[in-house]
Tab-separated table of C-alpha atoms in Angstrom:
chain	number	residue	atom	x	y	z
I	1	UNK	CA	27.615	27.596	17.913
I	2	UNK	CA	28.221	29.539	14.749
I	3	UNK	CA	29.864	32.911	14.293
I	4	UNK	CA	27.698	35.667	12.901
I	5	UNK	CA	24.501	33.781	13.588
I	6	UNK	CA	24.886	31.433	10.677
I	7	UNK	CA	24.458	27.760	10.763
I	8	UNK	CA	27.719	26.604	9.253
I	9	UNK	CA	27.546	23.502	7.095
I	10	UNK	CA	30.292	21.886	5.108
I	11	UNK	CA	30.613	20.174	1.787
I	12	UNK	CA	28.639	20.059	-1.409
I	13	UNK	CA	26.347	17.308	-0.212
I	14	UNK	CA	22.659	17.806	0.063
I	15	UNK	CA	22.938	21.332	-1.273
I	16	UNK	CA	19.352	21.893	-2.383
I	17	UNK	CA	17.838	20.474	0.745
I	18	UNK	CA	20.040	22.628	2.944
I	19	UNK	CA	18.844	25.742	1.174
I	20	UNK	CA	15.270	24.492	1.525
I	21	UNK	CA	15.689	23.774	5.234
I	22	UNK	CA	17.179	27.197	5.759
I	23	UNK	CA	14.266	28.822	3.954
I	24	UNK	CA	11.688	26.910	5.973
I	25	UNK	CA	13.394	27.629	9.265
I	26	UNK	CA	14.257	31.234	8.470
I	27	UNK	CA	17.813	30.699	9.686
I	28	UNK	CA	20.717	31.876	7.552
I	29	UNK	CA	23.225	29.241	6.568
I	30	UNK	CA	26.777	29.305	5.387
I	31	UNK	CA	27.899	26.360	3.327
I	32	UNK	CA	31.663	26.018	3.246
I	33	UNK	CA	34.148	23.867	1.410
I	34	UNK	CA	31.982	23.202	-1.598
I	35	UNK	CA	34.184	20.880	-3.650
I	36	UNK	CA	37.233	22.698	-2.326
I	37	UNK	CA	39.435	19.676	-3.067
I	38	UNK	CA	38.083	19.290	-6.551
I	39	UNK	CA	40.052	20.197	-9.671
I	40	UNK	CA	37.097	22.304	-10.623
I	41	UNK	CA	36.129	23.777	-7.265
I	42	UNK	CA	32.965	25.510	-6.198
I	43	UNK	CA	29.365	25.534	-7.230
I	44	UNK	CA	28.235	23.927	-10.438
I	45	UNK	CA	26.072	25.642	-13.027
I	46	UNK	CA	22.967	23.786	-11.971
I	47	UNK	CA	23.454	24.777	-8.334
I	48	UNK	CA	23.770	28.433	-9.253
I	49	UNK	CA	20.700	28.035	-11.404
I	50	UNK	CA	18.877	26.554	-8.436
I	51	UNK	CA	19.898	29.544	-6.308
I	52	UNK	CA	18.505	31.842	-8.993
I	53	UNK	CA	15.237	29.934	-8.840
I	54	UNK	CA	15.173	30.287	-5.060
I	55	UNK	CA	15.755	33.995	-5.423
I	56	UNK	CA	12.812	34.233	-7.787
I	57	UNK	CA	10.431	32.295	-5.570
I	58	UNK	CA	11.266	34.173	-2.369
I	59	UNK	CA	11.322	37.793	-1.367
I	60	UNK	CA	14.208	39.246	0.560
I	61	UNK	CA	16.646	36.367	0.204
I	62	UNK	CA	20.248	37.263	-0.106
I	63	UNK	CA	22.850	34.997	-1.572
I	64	UNK	CA	26.564	35.642	-1.364
I	65	UNK	CA	28.883	33.419	-3.290
I	66	UNK	CA	32.597	33.659	-2.591
I	67	UNK	CA	35.087	34.430	-5.326
I	68	UNK	CA	36.023	30.792	-5.798
I	69	UNK	CA	32.462	29.582	-5.400
I	70	UNK	CA	33.382	27.289	-2.542
I	71	UNK	CA	31.428	29.236	0.098
I	72	UNK	CA	27.834	30.341	-0.051
I	73	UNK	CA	26.047	32.465	2.482
I	74	UNK	CA	22.302	32.238	2.180
I	75	UNK	CA	19.929	34.426	4.158
I	76	UNK	CA	16.396	33.288	3.539
I	77	UNK	CA	13.518	35.601	2.820
I	78	UNK	CA	9.859	34.722	2.800
I	79	UNK	CA	8.414	32.310	0.289
I	80	UNK	CA	6.301	34.286	-2.117
I	81	UNK	CA	5.696	31.937	-5.044
I	82	UNK	CA	3.815	33.253	-8.033
I	83	UNK	CA	4.304	32.637	-11.733
I	84	UNK	CA	7.741	32.125	-13.143
I	85	UNK	CA	9.535	30.455	-16.007
I	86	UNK	CA	12.759	28.675	-15.264
I	87	UNK	CA	15.135	27.604	-17.981
I	88	UNK	CA	17.065	24.657	-16.644
I	89	UNK	CA	20.731	24.307	-17.607
I	90	UNK	CA	21.688	21.454	-19.916
I	91	UNK	CA	23.407	19.432	-17.234
I	92	UNK	CA	20.401	18.687	-15.042
I	93	UNK	CA	16.823	17.720	-15.829
I	94	UNK	CA	13.776	19.651	-14.676
I	95	UNK	CA	13.195	17.142	-11.869
I	96	UNK	CA	16.281	18.456	-10.098
I	97	UNK	CA	14.582	21.843	-9.800
I	98	UNK	CA	11.002	20.704	-9.321
I	99	UNK	CA	11.830	18.460	-6.384
I	100	UNK	CA	13.009	21.148	-3.914
I	101	UNK	CA	10.108	23.370	-4.931
I	102	UNK	CA	7.713	20.759	-3.570
I	103	UNK	CA	9.085	21.337	-0.083
I	104	UNK	CA	8.384	25.058	-0.257
I	105	UNK	CA	5.322	25.468	-2.429
I	106	UNK	CA	2.591	24.682	0.150
I	107	UNK	CA	3.928	27.352	2.515
I	108	UNK	CA	4.012	30.192	0.094
I	109	UNK	CA	2.207	33.503	-0.003
I	110	UNK	CA	0.900	33.111	-3.526
I	111	UNK	CA	0.236	29.907	-5.404
I	112	UNK	CA	3.164	28.352	-7.190
I	113	UNK	CA	2.969	28.197	-10.939
I	114	UNK	CA	6.368	27.529	-12.446
I	115	UNK	CA	7.116	26.553	-15.992
I	116	UNK	CA	10.326	24.573	-16.271
I	117	UNK	CA	12.072	24.231	-19.604
I	118	UNK	CA	14.822	21.766	-20.375
I	119	UNK	CA	15.527	18.064	-20.213
I	120	UNK	CA	12.746	16.048	-18.620
I	121	UNK	CA	14.480	12.753	-17.904
I	122	UNK	CA	17.806	11.433	-16.668
I	123	UNK	CA	19.366	8.430	-15.027
I	124	UNK	CA	19.895	10.048	-11.659
I	125	UNK	CA	17.360	12.794	-11.029
I	126	UNK	CA	13.621	12.750	-10.576
I	127	UNK	CA	11.628	12.175	-13.722
I	128	UNK	CA	8.183	13.591	-14.405
I	129	UNK	CA	6.282	10.431	-13.531
I	130	UNK	CA	8.360	9.900	-10.426
I	131	UNK	CA	7.277	13.290	-9.144
I	132	UNK	CA	3.690	12.906	-10.251
I	133	UNK	CA	3.178	9.411	-8.924
I	134	UNK	CA	5.814	9.194	-6.259
I	135	UNK	CA	6.234	12.533	-4.536
I	136	UNK	CA	2.857	14.213	-4.958
I	137	UNK	CA	1.036	11.339	-3.176
I	138	UNK	CA	3.384	11.815	-0.218
I	139	UNK	CA	2.470	15.493	-0.110
I	140	UNK	CA	-1.181	14.556	-0.217
I	141	UNK	CA	-0.663	12.541	2.948
I	142	UNK	CA	0.569	15.688	4.634
I	143	UNK	CA	-2.434	17.703	3.548
I	144	UNK	CA	-1.194	19.218	0.281
I	145	UNK	CA	-3.994	18.100	-1.987
I	146	UNK	CA	-4.078	20.445	-4.917
I	147	UNK	CA	-0.766	19.962	-6.522
I	148	UNK	CA	-0.132	19.010	-10.122
I	149	UNK	CA	2.669	18.630	-12.585
I	150	UNK	CA	1.615	18.949	-16.197
I	151	UNK	CA	3.814	17.657	-18.969
I	152	UNK	CA	3.480	20.038	-21.876
I	153	UNK	CA	6.446	18.729	-23.837
I	154	UNK	CA	8.836	15.920	-23.192
I	155	UNK	CA	12.513	16.492	-23.796
I	156	UNK	CA	14.906	13.581	-23.695
I	157	UNK	CA	18.599	14.155	-23.073
I	158	UNK	CA	20.929	15.432	-24.409
I	159	UNK	CA	19.137	18.243	-26.223
I	160	UNK	CA	15.982	18.414	-24.157
I	161	UNK	CA	13.353	20.816	-25.348
I	162	UNK	CA	10.801	19.717	-22.778
I	163	UNK	CA	8.382	21.793	-20.764
I	164	UNK	CA	6.634	20.949	-17.525
I	165	UNK	CA	4.315	23.097	-15.467
I	166	UNK	CA	4.231	22.797	-11.692
I	167	UNK	CA	1.079	24.128	-10.073
I	168	UNK	CA	0.560	24.048	-6.334
I	169	UNK	CA	-2.781	25.460	-5.316
I	170	UNK	CA	-2.955	24.285	-1.719
I	171	UNK	CA	-1.540	26.827	0.638
I	172	UNK	CA	-1.534	25.387	4.104
I	173	UNK	CA	-0.349	26.630	7.463
I	174	UNK	CA	1.524	23.487	8.339
I	175	UNK	CA	1.641	19.841	7.336
I	176	UNK	CA	-0.609	17.326	9.054
I	177	UNK	CA	1.031	15.133	11.680
I	178	UNK	CA	1.154	11.573	10.450
I	179	UNK	CA	1.147	8.275	12.274
I	180	UNK	CA	2.045	5.551	9.846
I	181	UNK	CA	2.933	2.520	11.886
I	182	UNK	CA	1.874	-0.300	9.610
I	183	UNK	CA	3.456	-1.350	6.367
I	184	UNK	CA	0.599	-1.049	3.895
I	185	UNK	CA	-0.275	-3.900	1.549
I	186	UNK	CA	0.201	-3.359	-2.155
I	187	UNK	CA	-2.891	-3.761	-4.266
I	188	UNK	CA	-1.648	-3.129	-7.781
I	189	UNK	CA	1.313	-2.172	-9.893
I	190	UNK	CA	0.993	0.571	-12.442
I	191	UNK	CA	3.460	2.075	-14.810
I	192	UNK	CA	4.117	4.416	-17.685
I	193	UNK	CA	6.339	3.576	-20.616
I	194	UNK	CA	7.050	6.586	-22.772
I	195	UNK	CA	9.011	7.333	-25.881
I	196	UNK	CA	9.980	10.454	-27.764
I	197	UNK	CA	11.088	10.441	-31.375
I	198	UNK	CA	11.672	6.697	-31.552
I	199	UNK	CA	9.637	3.822	-32.907
I	200	UNK	CA	6.501	3.246	-30.782
I	201	UNK	CA	7.305	-0.458	-30.712
I	202	UNK	CA	9.976	0.304	-28.114
I	203	UNK	CA	7.233	1.217	-25.683
I	204	UNK	CA	5.550	-2.145	-26.139
I	205	UNK	CA	8.834	-3.942	-25.759
I	206	UNK	CA	9.356	-2.210	-22.412
I	207	UNK	CA	5.865	-3.185	-21.275
I	208	UNK	CA	6.511	-6.808	-22.232
I	209	UNK	CA	9.856	-6.882	-20.473
I	210	UNK	CA	8.442	-5.538	-17.238
I	211	UNK	CA	5.339	-7.735	-17.289
I	212	UNK	CA	7.416	-10.853	-17.736
I	213	UNK	CA	9.002	-10.267	-14.349
I	214	UNK	CA	5.975	-8.874	-12.547
I	215	UNK	CA	3.522	-11.579	-13.568
I	216	UNK	CA	4.862	-13.795	-10.767
I	217	UNK	CA	3.943	-11.274	-8.121
I	218	UNK	CA	0.293	-12.118	-8.340
I	219	UNK	CA	-1.324	-8.711	-8.466
I	220	UNK	CA	-2.739	-6.606	-11.215
I	221	UNK	CA	-0.079	-5.025	-13.449
I	222	UNK	CA	-1.121	-2.175	-15.668
I	223	UNK	CA	1.459	-0.287	-17.700
I	224	UNK	CA	0.366	2.574	-19.893
I	225	UNK	CA	2.001	3.273	-23.229
I	226	UNK	CA	2.728	6.930	-23.773
I	227	UNK	CA	4.156	7.717	-27.185
I	228	UNK	CA	5.070	11.327	-27.904
I	229	UNK	CA	5.255	12.593	-31.452
I	230	UNK	CA	5.847	15.841	-33.269
I	231	UNK	CA	6.717	19.157	-31.712
I	232	UNK	CA	5.822	18.098	-28.195
I	233	UNK	CA	8.383	15.346	-28.098
I	234	UNK	CA	11.443	17.546	-27.719
I	235	UNK	CA	14.669	17.568	-29.641
I	236	UNK	CA	16.182	14.165	-28.908
I	237	UNK	CA	15.087	10.564	-29.223
I	238	UNK	CA	14.594	8.743	-25.955
I	239	UNK	CA	12.462	6.338	-23.947
I	240	UNK	CA	11.890	5.434	-20.359
I	241	UNK	CA	9.793	3.525	-17.888
I	242	UNK	CA	8.372	4.278	-14.453
I	243	UNK	CA	6.898	1.533	-12.299
I	244	UNK	CA	4.719	2.286	-9.290
I	245	UNK	CA	3.414	-0.136	-6.688
I	246	UNK	CA	0.364	1.380	-5.079
I	247	UNK	CA	-1.941	0.545	-2.238
I	248	UNK	CA	-5.369	1.528	-1.130
I	249	UNK	CA	-4.150	3.902	1.562
I	250	UNK	CA	-2.471	6.050	-1.045
I	251	UNK	CA	1.161	5.282	-0.389
I	252	UNK	CA	3.365	4.479	-3.360
I	253	UNK	CA	6.685	2.868	-4.089
I	254	UNK	CA	8.286	3.616	-7.401
I	255	UNK	CA	11.350	3.139	-9.551
I	256	UNK	CA	12.234	4.707	-12.856
I	257	UNK	CA	14.858	4.525	-15.518
I	258	UNK	CA	15.471	5.732	-19.027
I	259	UNK	CA	17.107	4.084	-21.994
I	260	UNK	CA	20.739	4.934	-22.551
I	261	UNK	CA	22.754	4.580	-25.758
I	262	UNK	CA	22.635	0.990	-26.973
I	263	UNK	CA	20.266	-0.160	-24.235
I	264	UNK	CA	17.734	-2.856	-25.051
I	265	UNK	CA	14.174	-1.974	-23.996
I	266	UNK	CA	13.299	-5.468	-22.728
I	267	UNK	CA	16.442	-5.685	-20.608
I	268	UNK	CA	16.023	-2.238	-19.144
I	269	UNK	CA	12.388	-2.895	-18.249
I	270	UNK	CA	13.199	-6.305	-16.822
I	271	UNK	CA	15.971	-4.864	-14.656
I	272	UNK	CA	13.690	-2.074	-13.534
I	273	UNK	CA	10.990	-4.543	-12.535
I	274	UNK	CA	13.539	-6.299	-10.341
I	275	UNK	CA	14.494	-2.928	-8.907
I	276	UNK	CA	10.853	-2.372	-8.019
I	277	UNK	CA	10.795	-5.635	-6.079
I	278	UNK	CA	14.001	-4.628	-4.352
I	279	UNK	CA	12.602	-1.205	-3.513
I	280	UNK	CA	9.443	-2.767	-2.087
I	281	UNK	CA	11.522	-5.069	0.066
I	282	UNK	CA	13.559	-2.129	1.337
I	283	UNK	CA	10.600	0.140	2.017
I	284	UNK	CA	8.053	0.191	4.721
I	285	UNK	CA	5.615	3.053	4.378
I	286	UNK	CA	7.583	5.214	1.964
I	287	UNK	CA	10.303	4.395	-0.532
I	288	UNK	CA	13.838	5.617	-0.221
I	289	UNK	CA	13.373	8.502	-2.646
I	290	UNK	CA	10.281	9.698	-0.796
I	291	UNK	CA	11.752	9.537	2.665
I	292	UNK	CA	13.468	12.968	2.744
I	293	UNK	CA	10.244	14.721	1.757
I	294	UNK	CA	8.276	12.870	4.417
I	295	UNK	CA	10.923	13.619	7.033
I	296	UNK	CA	11.070	17.332	6.311
I	297	UNK	CA	7.276	17.596	6.428
I	298	UNK	CA	7.318	15.792	9.757
I	299	UNK	CA	9.872	18.265	11.082
I	300	UNK	CA	7.892	21.333	10.122
I	301	UNK	CA	4.636	19.893	11.387
I	302	UNK	CA	2.646	20.909	14.431
I	303	UNK	CA	4.199	20.626	17.849
I	304	UNK	CA	3.132	17.067	18.031
I	305	UNK	CA	4.881	13.763	17.628
I	306	UNK	CA	4.781	12.289	14.158
I	307	UNK	CA	5.591	8.653	13.622
I	308	UNK	CA	6.683	6.859	10.495
I	309	UNK	CA	7.645	3.257	10.117
I	310	UNK	CA	10.865	2.688	8.192
I	311	UNK	CA	12.979	-0.347	7.499
I	312	UNK	CA	16.516	-0.959	8.601
I	313	UNK	CA	17.663	-0.642	5.001
I	314	UNK	CA	16.361	2.879	4.825
I	315	UNK	CA	18.861	4.007	7.425
I	316	UNK	CA	21.636	4.908	5.028
I	317	UNK	CA	24.111	7.704	4.521
I	318	UNK	CA	21.560	10.016	3.036
I	319	UNK	CA	19.243	9.451	5.953
I	320	UNK	CA	21.957	10.235	8.486
I	321	UNK	CA	23.164	13.224	6.495
I	322	UNK	CA	19.678	14.669	6.372
I	323	UNK	CA	19.009	14.110	10.074
I	324	UNK	CA	22.258	15.874	10.902
I	325	UNK	CA	21.365	18.802	8.669
I	326	UNK	CA	17.932	18.975	10.277
I	327	UNK	CA	19.554	19.069	13.684
I	328	UNK	CA	21.907	21.859	12.643
I	329	UNK	CA	19.220	24.007	11.146
I	330	UNK	CA	16.176	23.266	13.291
I	331	UNK	CA	17.863	22.010	16.424
I	332	UNK	CA	15.732	18.918	16.776
I	333	UNK	CA	16.629	15.269	16.900
I	334	UNK	CA	14.699	12.307	15.636
I	335	UNK	CA	14.230	9.200	17.707
I	336	UNK	CA	14.475	5.712	16.285
I	337	UNK	CA	12.783	2.864	18.076
I	338	UNK	CA	12.454	-0.729	16.998
I	339	UNK	CA	8.907	-1.850	16.321
I	340	UNK	CA	7.177	-4.015	18.851
I	341	UNK	CA	6.932	-7.054	16.630
I	342	UNK	CA	8.902	-10.222	16.917
I	343	UNK	CA	9.332	-11.038	13.247
I	344	UNK	CA	10.273	-7.606	11.997
I	345	UNK	CA	13.329	-5.433	12.480
I	346	UNK	CA	11.687	-2.288	11.201
I	347	UNK	CA	12.084	0.955	13.085
I	348	UNK	CA	9.723	3.713	14.035
I	349	UNK	CA	11.052	7.142	13.203
I	350	UNK	CA	9.660	9.646	15.657
I	351	UNK	CA	10.021	13.354	15.031
I	352	UNK	CA	8.465	16.136	17.036
I	353	UNK	CA	7.331	18.955	14.829
I	354	UNK	CA	8.790	22.389	15.444
I	355	UNK	CA	5.403	24.058	15.308
I	356	UNK	CA	6.218	25.820	12.077
I	357	UNK	CA	3.569	28.093	10.731
I	358	UNK	CA	3.386	29.499	7.299
I	359	UNK	CA	4.257	33.137	7.910
I	360	UNK	CA	2.021	34.127	5.063
I	361	UNK	CA	-1.045	32.572	6.625
I	362	UNK	CA	-2.802	34.771	9.090
I	363	UNK	CA	-3.913	32.785	12.037
I	364	UNK	CA	-7.467	33.733	12.843
L	1	UNK	CA	33.937	8.274	22.564
L	2	UNK	CA	33.260	5.165	24.542
L	3	UNK	CA	33.400	2.906	21.535
L	4	UNK	CA	36.909	1.562	22.063
L	5	UNK	CA	37.427	-2.004	22.967
L	6	UNK	CA	34.140	-3.766	23.289
L	7	UNK	CA	33.713	-5.835	20.177
L	8	UNK	CA	30.254	-7.066	20.960
L	9	UNK	CA	29.036	-3.606	21.685
L	10	UNK	CA	25.696	-2.986	20.146
L	11	UNK	CA	25.582	0.464	18.699
L	12	UNK	CA	22.469	2.475	19.188
L	13	UNK	CA	21.718	3.956	15.813
L	14	UNK	CA	19.752	6.780	17.398
L	15	UNK	CA	22.938	7.979	19.098
L	16	UNK	CA	25.274	7.162	16.244
L	17	UNK	CA	23.352	9.409	13.901
L	18	UNK	CA	24.192	12.447	15.961
L	19	UNK	CA	27.842	11.646	16.637
L	20	UNK	CA	29.243	14.254	14.325
L	21	UNK	CA	32.780	12.952	14.508
L	22	UNK	CA	31.828	9.726	12.799
L	23	UNK	CA	31.005	10.048	9.156
L	24	UNK	CA	27.705	8.556	7.979
L	25	UNK	CA	29.158	5.573	6.159
L	26	UNK	CA	31.052	4.536	9.290
L	27	UNK	CA	27.895	4.962	11.351
L	28	UNK	CA	26.147	2.463	9.139
L	29	UNK	CA	29.122	0.147	9.241
L	30	UNK	CA	29.342	0.173	13.005
L	31	UNK	CA	25.650	-0.231	13.440
L	32	UNK	CA	25.291	-3.095	10.989
L	33	UNK	CA	28.580	-4.555	12.126
L	34	UNK	CA	27.487	-4.452	15.740
L	35	UNK	CA	24.385	-6.420	15.027
L	36	UNK	CA	25.698	-8.888	12.524
L	37	UNK	CA	28.891	-10.866	12.888
L	38	UNK	CA	31.923	-8.752	13.583
L	39	UNK	CA	34.184	-10.649	11.246
L	40	UNK	CA	36.525	-7.767	10.549
L	41	UNK	CA	38.178	-8.021	13.940
L	42	UNK	CA	39.031	-5.581	16.656
L	43	UNK	CA	41.326	-3.323	14.699
L	44	UNK	CA	38.223	-1.752	13.282
L	45	UNK	CA	38.130	0.692	16.120
L	46	UNK	CA	41.493	2.187	15.334
L	47	UNK	CA	41.458	5.308	13.309
L	48	UNK	CA	44.200	4.478	10.859
L	49	UNK	CA	42.586	1.247	9.911
L	50	UNK	CA	39.250	2.868	9.689
L	51	UNK	CA	40.315	5.080	6.877
L	52	UNK	CA	42.021	2.347	4.970
L	53	UNK	CA	39.084	0.064	5.300
L	54	UNK	CA	36.512	2.548	4.298
L	55	UNK	CA	38.624	3.298	1.264
L	56	UNK	CA	38.850	-0.289	0.190
L	57	UNK	CA	35.671	-2.051	1.125
L	58	UNK	CA	33.242	0.820	1.137
L	59	UNK	CA	34.606	2.575	-1.917
L	60	UNK	CA	32.057	1.212	-4.357
L	61	UNK	CA	28.993	1.897	-2.297
L	62	UNK	CA	30.460	5.085	-0.870
L	63	UNK	CA	30.874	6.590	-4.287
L	64	UNK	CA	27.328	5.604	-5.139
L	65	UNK	CA	26.059	7.384	-2.095
L	66	UNK	CA	28.562	10.160	-2.285
L	67	UNK	CA	26.404	12.503	-4.231
L	68	UNK	CA	23.442	12.972	-1.971
L	69	UNK	CA	21.854	15.077	-4.620
L	70	UNK	CA	21.152	11.953	-6.575
L	71	UNK	CA	17.463	11.208	-6.508
L	72	UNK	CA	17.598	7.615	-7.561
L	73	UNK	CA	18.573	5.339	-4.693
L	74	UNK	CA	21.399	2.881	-5.022
L	75	UNK	CA	20.545	-0.531	-6.448
L	76	UNK	CA	22.577	-3.669	-6.679
L	77	UNK	CA	23.710	-4.841	-10.116
L	78	UNK	CA	21.245	-6.397	-12.502
L	79	UNK	CA	22.552	-9.925	-12.049
L	80	UNK	CA	22.441	-9.788	-8.272
L	81	UNK	CA	18.897	-8.502	-8.329
L	82	UNK	CA	17.818	-11.222	-10.726
L	83	UNK	CA	19.336	-13.829	-8.452
L	84	UNK	CA	17.716	-12.312	-5.388
L	85	UNK	CA	14.236	-11.944	-6.830
L	86	UNK	CA	14.193	-15.046	-8.943
L	87	UNK	CA	11.031	-15.888	-7.121
L	88	UNK	CA	8.934	-13.145	-5.617
L	89	UNK	CA	7.879	-15.517	-2.845
L	90	UNK	CA	9.581	-13.423	-0.157
L	91	UNK	CA	7.441	-10.439	-1.009
L	92	UNK	CA	4.120	-12.269	-1.063
L	93	UNK	CA	3.008	-10.950	2.269
L	94	UNK	CA	3.408	-7.376	1.037
L	95	UNK	CA	0.665	-7.829	-1.543
L	96	UNK	CA	-3.068	-7.974	-1.108
L	97	UNK	CA	-4.423	-11.341	-2.069
L	98	UNK	CA	-1.502	-13.209	-0.676
L	99	UNK	CA	-2.412	-16.858	-0.427
L	100	UNK	CA	-1.123	-17.475	3.076
L	101	UNK	CA	-3.585	-15.923	5.465
L	102	UNK	CA	-1.360	-16.549	8.451
L	103	UNK	CA	1.316	-14.278	7.060
L	104	UNK	CA	-0.914	-11.371	6.311
L	105	UNK	CA	-1.576	-10.172	9.809
L	106	UNK	CA	2.010	-9.121	10.396
L	107	UNK	CA	1.868	-7.039	7.176
């Protein structure tokens, strides 16, 4: 299929996940045509920074970047983990770098303990609460129980100055196979409203705005105020809100946003509350931002069939893009079947695990 | 592939996903289009039109989804969401303590 034993992939899309998939599978990849049509072609600073991080957390990886930066050849090594400090570039928040680490950390030789410095919130990438309350619970479902993200300092954009510490203590051989065929019922809605270097009243205004919308839902709504002051609050003023709908089985749906210039706290919170309702309506077992993580863990599971219920809305471009990348790298296809219920057009995503084992775990 | 011609053809998303010659946004369009009303007409299957159409009608959502590195999923505009969720009635059966017992069992 590919010359020189590489899996050849094209485009700048899904860059981090491709590197992650390659590392998990042990297959070298070559990513071509990275923004080759762009006025400013090639890899961006944050992508190079991510590659540096990958280099630090693995042993024996080799990365070749072409002269123009439009082609990258990545030969994965083994995941070693350990302690490390990563200074994130100004353009991307820490969530951009923490997120791919979650895919790798449980399968490492040593425990992961990475200190990330930089901006801790943004409009597009994962925020701290989103990871803590949205992604870590998904990992728990797959058997990664001891995993924590500590916020030492918050750093709002543009200047940042935040610090978060990712610790993954569970080292497992492979993720548990899941069978999630029922859409779980939501028992409560929680949230965190935070602020750095602005008046604490903004936090309360966000809470009010969100509660106004969510009071109609008819379940308990509990939003925590989290005001950061002094040295730990970074270099820039900022505020944000994360809303999480949770259920007794431990699945979560979440949305998050931060205040931009001139934004009104009530309006932002109100809009976000509506986004939470929308996300709930579009999700079955996992939300859209959690789906890739769940899918990858299903792929690298035992040689057994994992099943996950998804909604029709969750089949989007990202979903297709990821399944295609998984097929290229791992050579397996997922199967989608409609559920056997008359009043639902949900689908069951079935993926057979590749029987991955953590190479660092000796099998007794 | 064998897609030409049949308007009422129901696309199997499981197969569409792995048809590498169709880009993801068109996969979604064909799949959704196949199940809902095919109002766009038969010219949809022709390549030239395909490109034009995906430029025009899909441009807004395509650019939203273009950067797959984005963590936050795409949401409709504030006003549309407000209109849609003016009452949370439609979501009642997703919450514990929903008043209608008959709806709960399909959860």
